[in-house]
PDB file of C-alpha atoms in Angstrom:
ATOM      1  CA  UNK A   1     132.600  75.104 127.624  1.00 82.00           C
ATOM      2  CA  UNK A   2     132.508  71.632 126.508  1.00 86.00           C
ATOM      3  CA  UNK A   3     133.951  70.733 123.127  1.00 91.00           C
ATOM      4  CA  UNK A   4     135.604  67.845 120.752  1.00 95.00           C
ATOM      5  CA  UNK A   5     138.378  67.499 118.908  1.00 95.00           C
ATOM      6  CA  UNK A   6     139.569  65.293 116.445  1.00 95.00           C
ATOM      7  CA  UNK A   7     141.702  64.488 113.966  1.00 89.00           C
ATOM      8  CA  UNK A   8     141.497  66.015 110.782  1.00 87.00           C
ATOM      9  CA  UNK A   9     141.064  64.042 107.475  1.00 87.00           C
ATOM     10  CA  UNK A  10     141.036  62.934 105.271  1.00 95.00           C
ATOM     11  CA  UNK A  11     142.264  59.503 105.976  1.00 96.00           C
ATOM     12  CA  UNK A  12     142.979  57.329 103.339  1.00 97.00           C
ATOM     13  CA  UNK A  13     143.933  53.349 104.083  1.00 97.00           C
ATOM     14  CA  UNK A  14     144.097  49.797 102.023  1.00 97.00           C
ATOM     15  CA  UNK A  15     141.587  47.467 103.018  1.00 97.00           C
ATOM     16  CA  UNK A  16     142.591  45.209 105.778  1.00 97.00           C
ATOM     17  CA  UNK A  17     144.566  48.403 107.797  1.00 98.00           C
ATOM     18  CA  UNK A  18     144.433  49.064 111.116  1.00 98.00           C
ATOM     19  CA  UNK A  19     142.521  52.195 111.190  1.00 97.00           C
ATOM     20  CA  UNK A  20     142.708  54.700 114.622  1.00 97.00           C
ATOM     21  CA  UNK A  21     140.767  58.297 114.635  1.00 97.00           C
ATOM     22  CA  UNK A  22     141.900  60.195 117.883  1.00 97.00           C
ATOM     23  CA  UNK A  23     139.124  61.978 119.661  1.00 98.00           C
ATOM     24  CA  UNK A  24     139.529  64.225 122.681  1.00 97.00           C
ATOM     25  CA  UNK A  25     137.186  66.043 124.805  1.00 96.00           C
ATOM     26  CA  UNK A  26     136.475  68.935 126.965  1.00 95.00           C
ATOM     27  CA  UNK A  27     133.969  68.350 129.601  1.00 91.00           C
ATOM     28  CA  UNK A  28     133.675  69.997 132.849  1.00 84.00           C
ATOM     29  CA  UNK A  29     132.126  66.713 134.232  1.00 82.00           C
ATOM     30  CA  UNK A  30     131.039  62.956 133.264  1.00 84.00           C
ATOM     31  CA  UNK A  31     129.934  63.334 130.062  1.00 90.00           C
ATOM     32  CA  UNK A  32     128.543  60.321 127.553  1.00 91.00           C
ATOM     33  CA  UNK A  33     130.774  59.671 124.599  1.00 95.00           C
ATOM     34  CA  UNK A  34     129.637  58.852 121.057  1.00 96.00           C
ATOM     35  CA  UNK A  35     130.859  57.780 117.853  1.00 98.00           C
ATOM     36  CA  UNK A  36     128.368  58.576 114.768  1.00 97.00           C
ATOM     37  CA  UNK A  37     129.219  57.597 111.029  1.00 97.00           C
ATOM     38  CA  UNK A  38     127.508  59.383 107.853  1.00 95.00           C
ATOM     39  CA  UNK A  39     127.752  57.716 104.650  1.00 93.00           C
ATOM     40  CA  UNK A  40     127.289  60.390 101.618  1.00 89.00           C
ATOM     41  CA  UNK A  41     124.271  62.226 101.298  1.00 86.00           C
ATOM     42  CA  UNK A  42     122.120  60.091 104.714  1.00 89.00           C
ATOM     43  CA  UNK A  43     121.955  61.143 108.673  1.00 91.00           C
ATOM     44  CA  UNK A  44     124.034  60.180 111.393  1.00 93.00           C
ATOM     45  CA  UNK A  45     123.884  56.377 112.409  1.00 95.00           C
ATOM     46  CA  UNK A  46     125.444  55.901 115.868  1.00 96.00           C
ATOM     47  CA  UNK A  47     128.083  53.569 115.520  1.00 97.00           C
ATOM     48  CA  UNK A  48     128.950  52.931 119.560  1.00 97.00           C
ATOM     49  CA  UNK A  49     128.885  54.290 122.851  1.00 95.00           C
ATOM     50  CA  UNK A  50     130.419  54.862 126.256  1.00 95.00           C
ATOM     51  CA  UNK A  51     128.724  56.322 129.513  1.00 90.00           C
ATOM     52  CA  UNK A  52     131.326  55.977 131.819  1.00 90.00           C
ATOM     53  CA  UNK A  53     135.156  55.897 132.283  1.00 92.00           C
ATOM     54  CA  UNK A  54     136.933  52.592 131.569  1.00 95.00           C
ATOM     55  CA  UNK A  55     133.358  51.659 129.212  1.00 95.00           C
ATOM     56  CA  UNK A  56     134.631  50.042 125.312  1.00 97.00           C
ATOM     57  CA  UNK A  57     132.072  50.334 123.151  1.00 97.00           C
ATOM     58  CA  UNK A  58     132.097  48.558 119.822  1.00 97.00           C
ATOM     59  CA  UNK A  59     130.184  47.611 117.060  1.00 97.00           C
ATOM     60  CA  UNK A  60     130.722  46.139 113.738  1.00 96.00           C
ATOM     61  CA  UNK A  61     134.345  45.527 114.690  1.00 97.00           C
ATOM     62  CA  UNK A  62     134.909  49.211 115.932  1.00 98.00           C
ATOM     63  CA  UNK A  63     136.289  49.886 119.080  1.00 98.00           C
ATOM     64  CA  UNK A  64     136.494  52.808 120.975  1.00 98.00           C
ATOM     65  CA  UNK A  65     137.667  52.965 125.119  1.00 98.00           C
ATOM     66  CA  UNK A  66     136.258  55.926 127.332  1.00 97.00           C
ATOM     67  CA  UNK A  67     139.356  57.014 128.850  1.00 96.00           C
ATOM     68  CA  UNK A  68     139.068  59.738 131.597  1.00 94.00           C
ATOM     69  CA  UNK A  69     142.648  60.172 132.576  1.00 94.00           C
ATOM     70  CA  UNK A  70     143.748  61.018 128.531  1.00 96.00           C
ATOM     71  CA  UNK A  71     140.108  62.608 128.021  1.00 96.00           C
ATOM     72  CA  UNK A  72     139.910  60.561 125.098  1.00 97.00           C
ATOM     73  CA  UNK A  73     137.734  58.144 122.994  1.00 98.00           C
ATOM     74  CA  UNK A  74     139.694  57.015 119.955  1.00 98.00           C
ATOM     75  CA  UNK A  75     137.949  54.936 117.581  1.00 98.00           C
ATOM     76  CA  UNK A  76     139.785  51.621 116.592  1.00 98.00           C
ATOM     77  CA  UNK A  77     139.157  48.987 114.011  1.00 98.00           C
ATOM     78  CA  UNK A  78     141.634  46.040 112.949  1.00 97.00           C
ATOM     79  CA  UNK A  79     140.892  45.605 109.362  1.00 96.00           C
ATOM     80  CA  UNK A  80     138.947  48.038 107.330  1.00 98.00           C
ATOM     81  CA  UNK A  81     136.751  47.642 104.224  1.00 97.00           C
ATOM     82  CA  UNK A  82     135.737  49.367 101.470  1.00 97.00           C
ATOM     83  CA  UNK A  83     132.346  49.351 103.093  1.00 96.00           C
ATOM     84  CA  UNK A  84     133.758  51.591 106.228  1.00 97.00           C
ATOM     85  CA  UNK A  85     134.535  54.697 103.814  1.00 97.00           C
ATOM     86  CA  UNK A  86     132.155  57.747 105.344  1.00 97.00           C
ATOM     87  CA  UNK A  87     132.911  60.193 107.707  1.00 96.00           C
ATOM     88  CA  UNK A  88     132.859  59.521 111.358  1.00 97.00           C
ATOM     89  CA  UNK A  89     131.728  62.053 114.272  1.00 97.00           C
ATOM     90  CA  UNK A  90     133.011  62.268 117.971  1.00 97.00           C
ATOM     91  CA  UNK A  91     130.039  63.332 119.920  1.00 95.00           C
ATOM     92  CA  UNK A  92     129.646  63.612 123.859  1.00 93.00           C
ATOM     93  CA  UNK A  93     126.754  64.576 125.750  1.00 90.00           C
ATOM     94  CA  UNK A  94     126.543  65.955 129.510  1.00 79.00           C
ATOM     95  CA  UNK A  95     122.817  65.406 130.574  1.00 69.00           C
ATOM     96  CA  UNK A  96     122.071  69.280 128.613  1.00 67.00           C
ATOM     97  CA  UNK A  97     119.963  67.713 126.229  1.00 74.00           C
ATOM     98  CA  UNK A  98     123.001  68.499 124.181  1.00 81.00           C
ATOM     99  CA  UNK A  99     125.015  66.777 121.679  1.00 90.00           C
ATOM    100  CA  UNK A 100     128.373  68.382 120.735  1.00 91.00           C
ATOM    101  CA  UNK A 101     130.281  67.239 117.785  1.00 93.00           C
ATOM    102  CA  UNK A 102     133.609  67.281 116.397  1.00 94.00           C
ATOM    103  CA  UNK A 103     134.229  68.103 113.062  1.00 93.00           C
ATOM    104  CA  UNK A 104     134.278  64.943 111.166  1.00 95.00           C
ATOM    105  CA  UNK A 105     136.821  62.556 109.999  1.00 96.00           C
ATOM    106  CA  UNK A 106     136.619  61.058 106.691  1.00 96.00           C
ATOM    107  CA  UNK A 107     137.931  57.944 106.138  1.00 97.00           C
ATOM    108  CA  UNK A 108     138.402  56.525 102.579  1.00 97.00           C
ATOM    109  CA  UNK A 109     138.983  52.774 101.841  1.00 97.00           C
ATOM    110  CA  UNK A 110     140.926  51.840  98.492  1.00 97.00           C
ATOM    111  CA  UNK A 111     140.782  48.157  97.298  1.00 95.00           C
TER     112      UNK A 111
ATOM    113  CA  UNK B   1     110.746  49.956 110.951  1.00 66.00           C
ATOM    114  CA  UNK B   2     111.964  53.941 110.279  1.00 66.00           C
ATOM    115  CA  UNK B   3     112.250  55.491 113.869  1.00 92.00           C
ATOM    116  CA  UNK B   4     113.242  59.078 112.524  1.00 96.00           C
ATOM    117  CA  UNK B   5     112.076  60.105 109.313  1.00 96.00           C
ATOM    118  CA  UNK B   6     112.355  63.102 107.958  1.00 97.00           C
ATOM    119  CA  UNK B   7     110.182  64.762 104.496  1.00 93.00           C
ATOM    120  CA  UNK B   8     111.645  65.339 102.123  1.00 94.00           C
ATOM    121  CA  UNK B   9     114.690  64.408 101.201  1.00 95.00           C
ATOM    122  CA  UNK B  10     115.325  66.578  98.927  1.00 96.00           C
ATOM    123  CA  UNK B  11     113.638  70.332  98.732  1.00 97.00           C
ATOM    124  CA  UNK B  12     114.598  73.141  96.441  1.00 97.00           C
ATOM    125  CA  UNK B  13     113.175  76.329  97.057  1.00 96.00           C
ATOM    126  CA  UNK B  14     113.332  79.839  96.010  1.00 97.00           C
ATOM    127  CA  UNK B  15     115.418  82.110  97.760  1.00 97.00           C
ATOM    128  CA  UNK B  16     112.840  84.356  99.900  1.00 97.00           C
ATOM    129  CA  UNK B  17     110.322  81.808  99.294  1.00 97.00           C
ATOM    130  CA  UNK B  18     109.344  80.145 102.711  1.00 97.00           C
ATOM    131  CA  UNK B  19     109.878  76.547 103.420  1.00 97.00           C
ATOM    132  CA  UNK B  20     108.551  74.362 105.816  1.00 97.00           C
ATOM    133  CA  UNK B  21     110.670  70.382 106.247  1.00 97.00           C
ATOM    134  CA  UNK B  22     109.239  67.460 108.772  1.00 97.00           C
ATOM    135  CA  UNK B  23     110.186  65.320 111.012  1.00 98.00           C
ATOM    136  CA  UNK B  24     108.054  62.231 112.636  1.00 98.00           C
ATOM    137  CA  UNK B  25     109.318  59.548 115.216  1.00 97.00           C
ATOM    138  CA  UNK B  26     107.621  56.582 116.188  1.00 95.00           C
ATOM    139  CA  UNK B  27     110.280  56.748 119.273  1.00 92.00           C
ATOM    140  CA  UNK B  28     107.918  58.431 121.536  1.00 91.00           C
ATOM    141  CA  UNK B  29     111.190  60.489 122.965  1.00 91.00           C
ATOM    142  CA  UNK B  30     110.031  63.582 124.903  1.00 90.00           C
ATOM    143  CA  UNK B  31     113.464  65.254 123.055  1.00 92.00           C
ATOM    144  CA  UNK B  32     113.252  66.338 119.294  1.00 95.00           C
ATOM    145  CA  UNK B  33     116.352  68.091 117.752  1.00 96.00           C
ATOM    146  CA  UNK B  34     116.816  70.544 115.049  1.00 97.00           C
ATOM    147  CA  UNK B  35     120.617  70.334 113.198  1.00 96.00           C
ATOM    148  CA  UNK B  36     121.920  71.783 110.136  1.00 97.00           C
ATOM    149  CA  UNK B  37     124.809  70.560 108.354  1.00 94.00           C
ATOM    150  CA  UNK B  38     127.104  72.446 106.105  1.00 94.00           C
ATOM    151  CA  UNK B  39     129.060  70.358 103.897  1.00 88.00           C
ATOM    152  CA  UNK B  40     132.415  68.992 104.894  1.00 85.00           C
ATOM    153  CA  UNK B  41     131.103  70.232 108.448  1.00 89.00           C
ATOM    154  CA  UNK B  42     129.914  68.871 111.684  1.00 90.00           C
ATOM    155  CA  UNK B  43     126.136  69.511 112.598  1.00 92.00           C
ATOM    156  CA  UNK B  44     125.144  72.655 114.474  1.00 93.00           C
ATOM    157  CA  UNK B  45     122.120  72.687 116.662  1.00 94.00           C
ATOM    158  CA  UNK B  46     119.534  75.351 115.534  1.00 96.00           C
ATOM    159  CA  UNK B  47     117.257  74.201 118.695  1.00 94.00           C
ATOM    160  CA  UNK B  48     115.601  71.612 121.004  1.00 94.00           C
ATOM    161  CA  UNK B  49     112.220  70.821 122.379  1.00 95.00           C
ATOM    162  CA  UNK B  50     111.491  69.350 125.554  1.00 91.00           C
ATOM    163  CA  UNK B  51     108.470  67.998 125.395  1.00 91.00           C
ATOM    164  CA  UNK B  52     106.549  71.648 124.138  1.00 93.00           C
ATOM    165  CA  UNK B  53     109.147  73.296 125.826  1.00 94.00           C
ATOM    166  CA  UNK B  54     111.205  75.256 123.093  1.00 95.00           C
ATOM    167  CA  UNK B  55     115.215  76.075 123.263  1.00 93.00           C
ATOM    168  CA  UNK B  56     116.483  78.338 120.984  1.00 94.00           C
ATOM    169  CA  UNK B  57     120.181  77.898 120.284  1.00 93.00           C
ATOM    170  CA  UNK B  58     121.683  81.940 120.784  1.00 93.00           C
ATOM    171  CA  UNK B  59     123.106  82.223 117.782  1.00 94.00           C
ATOM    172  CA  UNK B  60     120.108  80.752 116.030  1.00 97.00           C
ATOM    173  CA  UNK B  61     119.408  83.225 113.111  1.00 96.00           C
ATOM    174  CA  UNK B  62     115.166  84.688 114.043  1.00 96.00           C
ATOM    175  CA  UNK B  63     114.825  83.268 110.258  1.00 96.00           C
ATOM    176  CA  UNK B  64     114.529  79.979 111.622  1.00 98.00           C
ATOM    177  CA  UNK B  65     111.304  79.032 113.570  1.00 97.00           C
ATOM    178  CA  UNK B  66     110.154  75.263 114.559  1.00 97.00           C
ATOM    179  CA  UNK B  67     107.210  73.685 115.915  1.00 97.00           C
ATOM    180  CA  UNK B  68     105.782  70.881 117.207  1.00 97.00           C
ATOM    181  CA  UNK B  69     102.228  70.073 117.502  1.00 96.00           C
ATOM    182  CA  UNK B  70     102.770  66.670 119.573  1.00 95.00           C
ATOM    183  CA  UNK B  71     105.246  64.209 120.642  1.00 94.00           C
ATOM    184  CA  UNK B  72     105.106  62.404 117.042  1.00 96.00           C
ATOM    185  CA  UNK B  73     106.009  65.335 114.511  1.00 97.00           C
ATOM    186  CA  UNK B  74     108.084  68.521 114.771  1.00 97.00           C
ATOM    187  CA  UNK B  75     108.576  71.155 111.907  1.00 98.00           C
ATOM    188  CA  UNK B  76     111.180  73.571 110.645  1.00 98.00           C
ATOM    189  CA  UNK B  77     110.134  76.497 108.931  1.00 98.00           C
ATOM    190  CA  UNK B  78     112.499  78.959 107.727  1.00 98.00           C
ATOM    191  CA  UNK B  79     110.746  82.338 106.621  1.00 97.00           C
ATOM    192  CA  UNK B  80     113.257  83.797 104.388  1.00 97.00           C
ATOM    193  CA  UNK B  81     115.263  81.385 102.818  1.00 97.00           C
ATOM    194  CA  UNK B  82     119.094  82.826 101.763  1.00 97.00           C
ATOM    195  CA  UNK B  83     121.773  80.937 100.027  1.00 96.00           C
ATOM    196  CA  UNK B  84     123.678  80.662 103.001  1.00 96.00           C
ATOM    197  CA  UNK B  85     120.918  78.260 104.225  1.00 97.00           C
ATOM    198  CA  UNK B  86     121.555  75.662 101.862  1.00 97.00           C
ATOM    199  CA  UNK B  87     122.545  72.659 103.595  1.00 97.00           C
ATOM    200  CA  UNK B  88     121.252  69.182 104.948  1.00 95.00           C
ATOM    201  CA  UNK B  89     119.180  69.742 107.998  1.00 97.00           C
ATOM    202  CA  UNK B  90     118.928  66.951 110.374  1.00 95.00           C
ATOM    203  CA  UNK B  91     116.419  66.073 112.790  1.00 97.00           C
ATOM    204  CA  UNK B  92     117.064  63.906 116.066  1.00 96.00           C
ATOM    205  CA  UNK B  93     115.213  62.389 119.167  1.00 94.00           C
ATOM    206  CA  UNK B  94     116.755  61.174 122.067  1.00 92.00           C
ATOM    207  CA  UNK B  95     114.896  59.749 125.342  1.00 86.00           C
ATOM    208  CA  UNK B  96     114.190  61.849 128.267  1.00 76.00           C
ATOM    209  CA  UNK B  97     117.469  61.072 131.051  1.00 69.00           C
ATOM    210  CA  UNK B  98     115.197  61.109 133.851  1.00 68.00           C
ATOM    211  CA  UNK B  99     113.963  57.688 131.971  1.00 64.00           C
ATOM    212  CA  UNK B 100     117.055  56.171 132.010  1.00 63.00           C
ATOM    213  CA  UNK B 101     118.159  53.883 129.191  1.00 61.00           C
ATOM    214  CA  UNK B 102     119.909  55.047 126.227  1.00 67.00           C
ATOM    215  CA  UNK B 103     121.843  57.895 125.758  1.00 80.00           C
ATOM    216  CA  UNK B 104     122.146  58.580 122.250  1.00 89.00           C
ATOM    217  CA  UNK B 105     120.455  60.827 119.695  1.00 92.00           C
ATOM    218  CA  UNK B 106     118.648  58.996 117.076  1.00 94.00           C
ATOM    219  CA  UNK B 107     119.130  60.964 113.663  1.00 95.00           C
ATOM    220  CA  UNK B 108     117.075  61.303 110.776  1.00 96.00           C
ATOM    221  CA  UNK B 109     118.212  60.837 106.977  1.00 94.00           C
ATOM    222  CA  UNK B 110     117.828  64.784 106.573  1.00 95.00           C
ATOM    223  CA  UNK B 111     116.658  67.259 104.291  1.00 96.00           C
ATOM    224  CA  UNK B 112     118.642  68.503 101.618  1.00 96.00           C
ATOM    225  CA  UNK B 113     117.959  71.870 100.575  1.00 97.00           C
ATOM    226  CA  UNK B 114     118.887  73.795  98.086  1.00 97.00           C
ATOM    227  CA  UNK B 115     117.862  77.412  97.928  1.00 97.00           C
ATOM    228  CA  UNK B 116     118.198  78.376  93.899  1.00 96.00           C
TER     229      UNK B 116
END
């Protein structure tokens, strides 16, 4: 069956670091990638998206390439804040009406 | 401009005692989501609707039940509240795909219960 994996956290950086959190999939065809963030007690906020191999999605300096050969999605930012400490969710879809997630990265910002 | 919202945030209840949380869009999106969220976990789909049509997740526990009435407002009732079912239960829309346009599921702030 379809499934996600990614890295497990906690990560901890200084603000300004180059942060990466590797995501892989499992998808028996084209499925729609996601990245979701939670800050501490709220919902899921999508944070950026990808339909189709080759698609980069970003938002609010994020980054994240749909990349069918590695069956990846690894989300990317240049500099981190303080303000980016949460956990973040790998998600992909496959038309099911379905939304299968990974189990969560957390990501903690020191000043 | 809340698309998703979900009442209440917070709900204690008593554990046996039967508890009913809501969700309302203003998203009009034929697709309405039940999740719950154990901490330090990723979400785990309870069930979906389609429109009225109801999908039960398999290893949904029968102590969860869900309705909804119209497009607007969907429930989750859970009849017999354990401990184990304390968690943050999230509620989510996304469009119809024979629509087109976005993809995504549009979450809620969830429900935080706590079964004492």
């Amino acid at each position: 069956g379809n499934s996600v994996t990614q890295m497990e956290g906690p990560v901890t950086l200084s603000e300004e670091a180059f942060l990466t959190i590797n995501c892989t999939y499992t998808a028996t065809g084209y499925p729609s990638l996601f990245w979701y963030v939670q800050y501490p007690g709220e919902g899921l906020q999508l944070l950026l998206k990808a339909t189709k191999a080759d698609d980069k999605g970003s938002n609010k300096g994020f980054e994240a390439t749909y990349r069918k050969e590695t069956t990846s999605f690894h989300l990317e930012k240049g500099s981190v804040q303080v303000s980016d400490s949460a956990v973040y969710f790998c998600a992909l879809s496959e038309g099911t009406y379905k939304y299968i997630f990974g189990t969560g990265t957390r990501l903690k910002v020191l000043a | 401009d809340a698309m998703v919202i979900q009442n209440p945030r917070y709900q204690v209840t008593q554990f046996g005692k039967p508890v009913t949380l809501s969700c309302s869009q203003t998203l009009n999106h034929n697709v309405m989501y039940w999740y719950q969220q154990k901490s330090s976990q990723a979400p785990k789909l309870l069930f979906h609707y389609y429109d009225k049509d109801f999908n039960n997740e398999a290893d949904t526990p029968d102590n969860f039940q869900s309705r909804r009435p119209n497009t607007s407002f969907c429930f989750l009732d859970i009849r017999s509240p354990g401990l184990g079912d304390a968690a943050m239960y999230l509620c989510a829309t996304s469009r119809d795909l024979f629509q087109g346009g976005s993809t995504e599921a549009f979450f809620g702030q969830g429900t935080r219960l706590t079964v004492v």
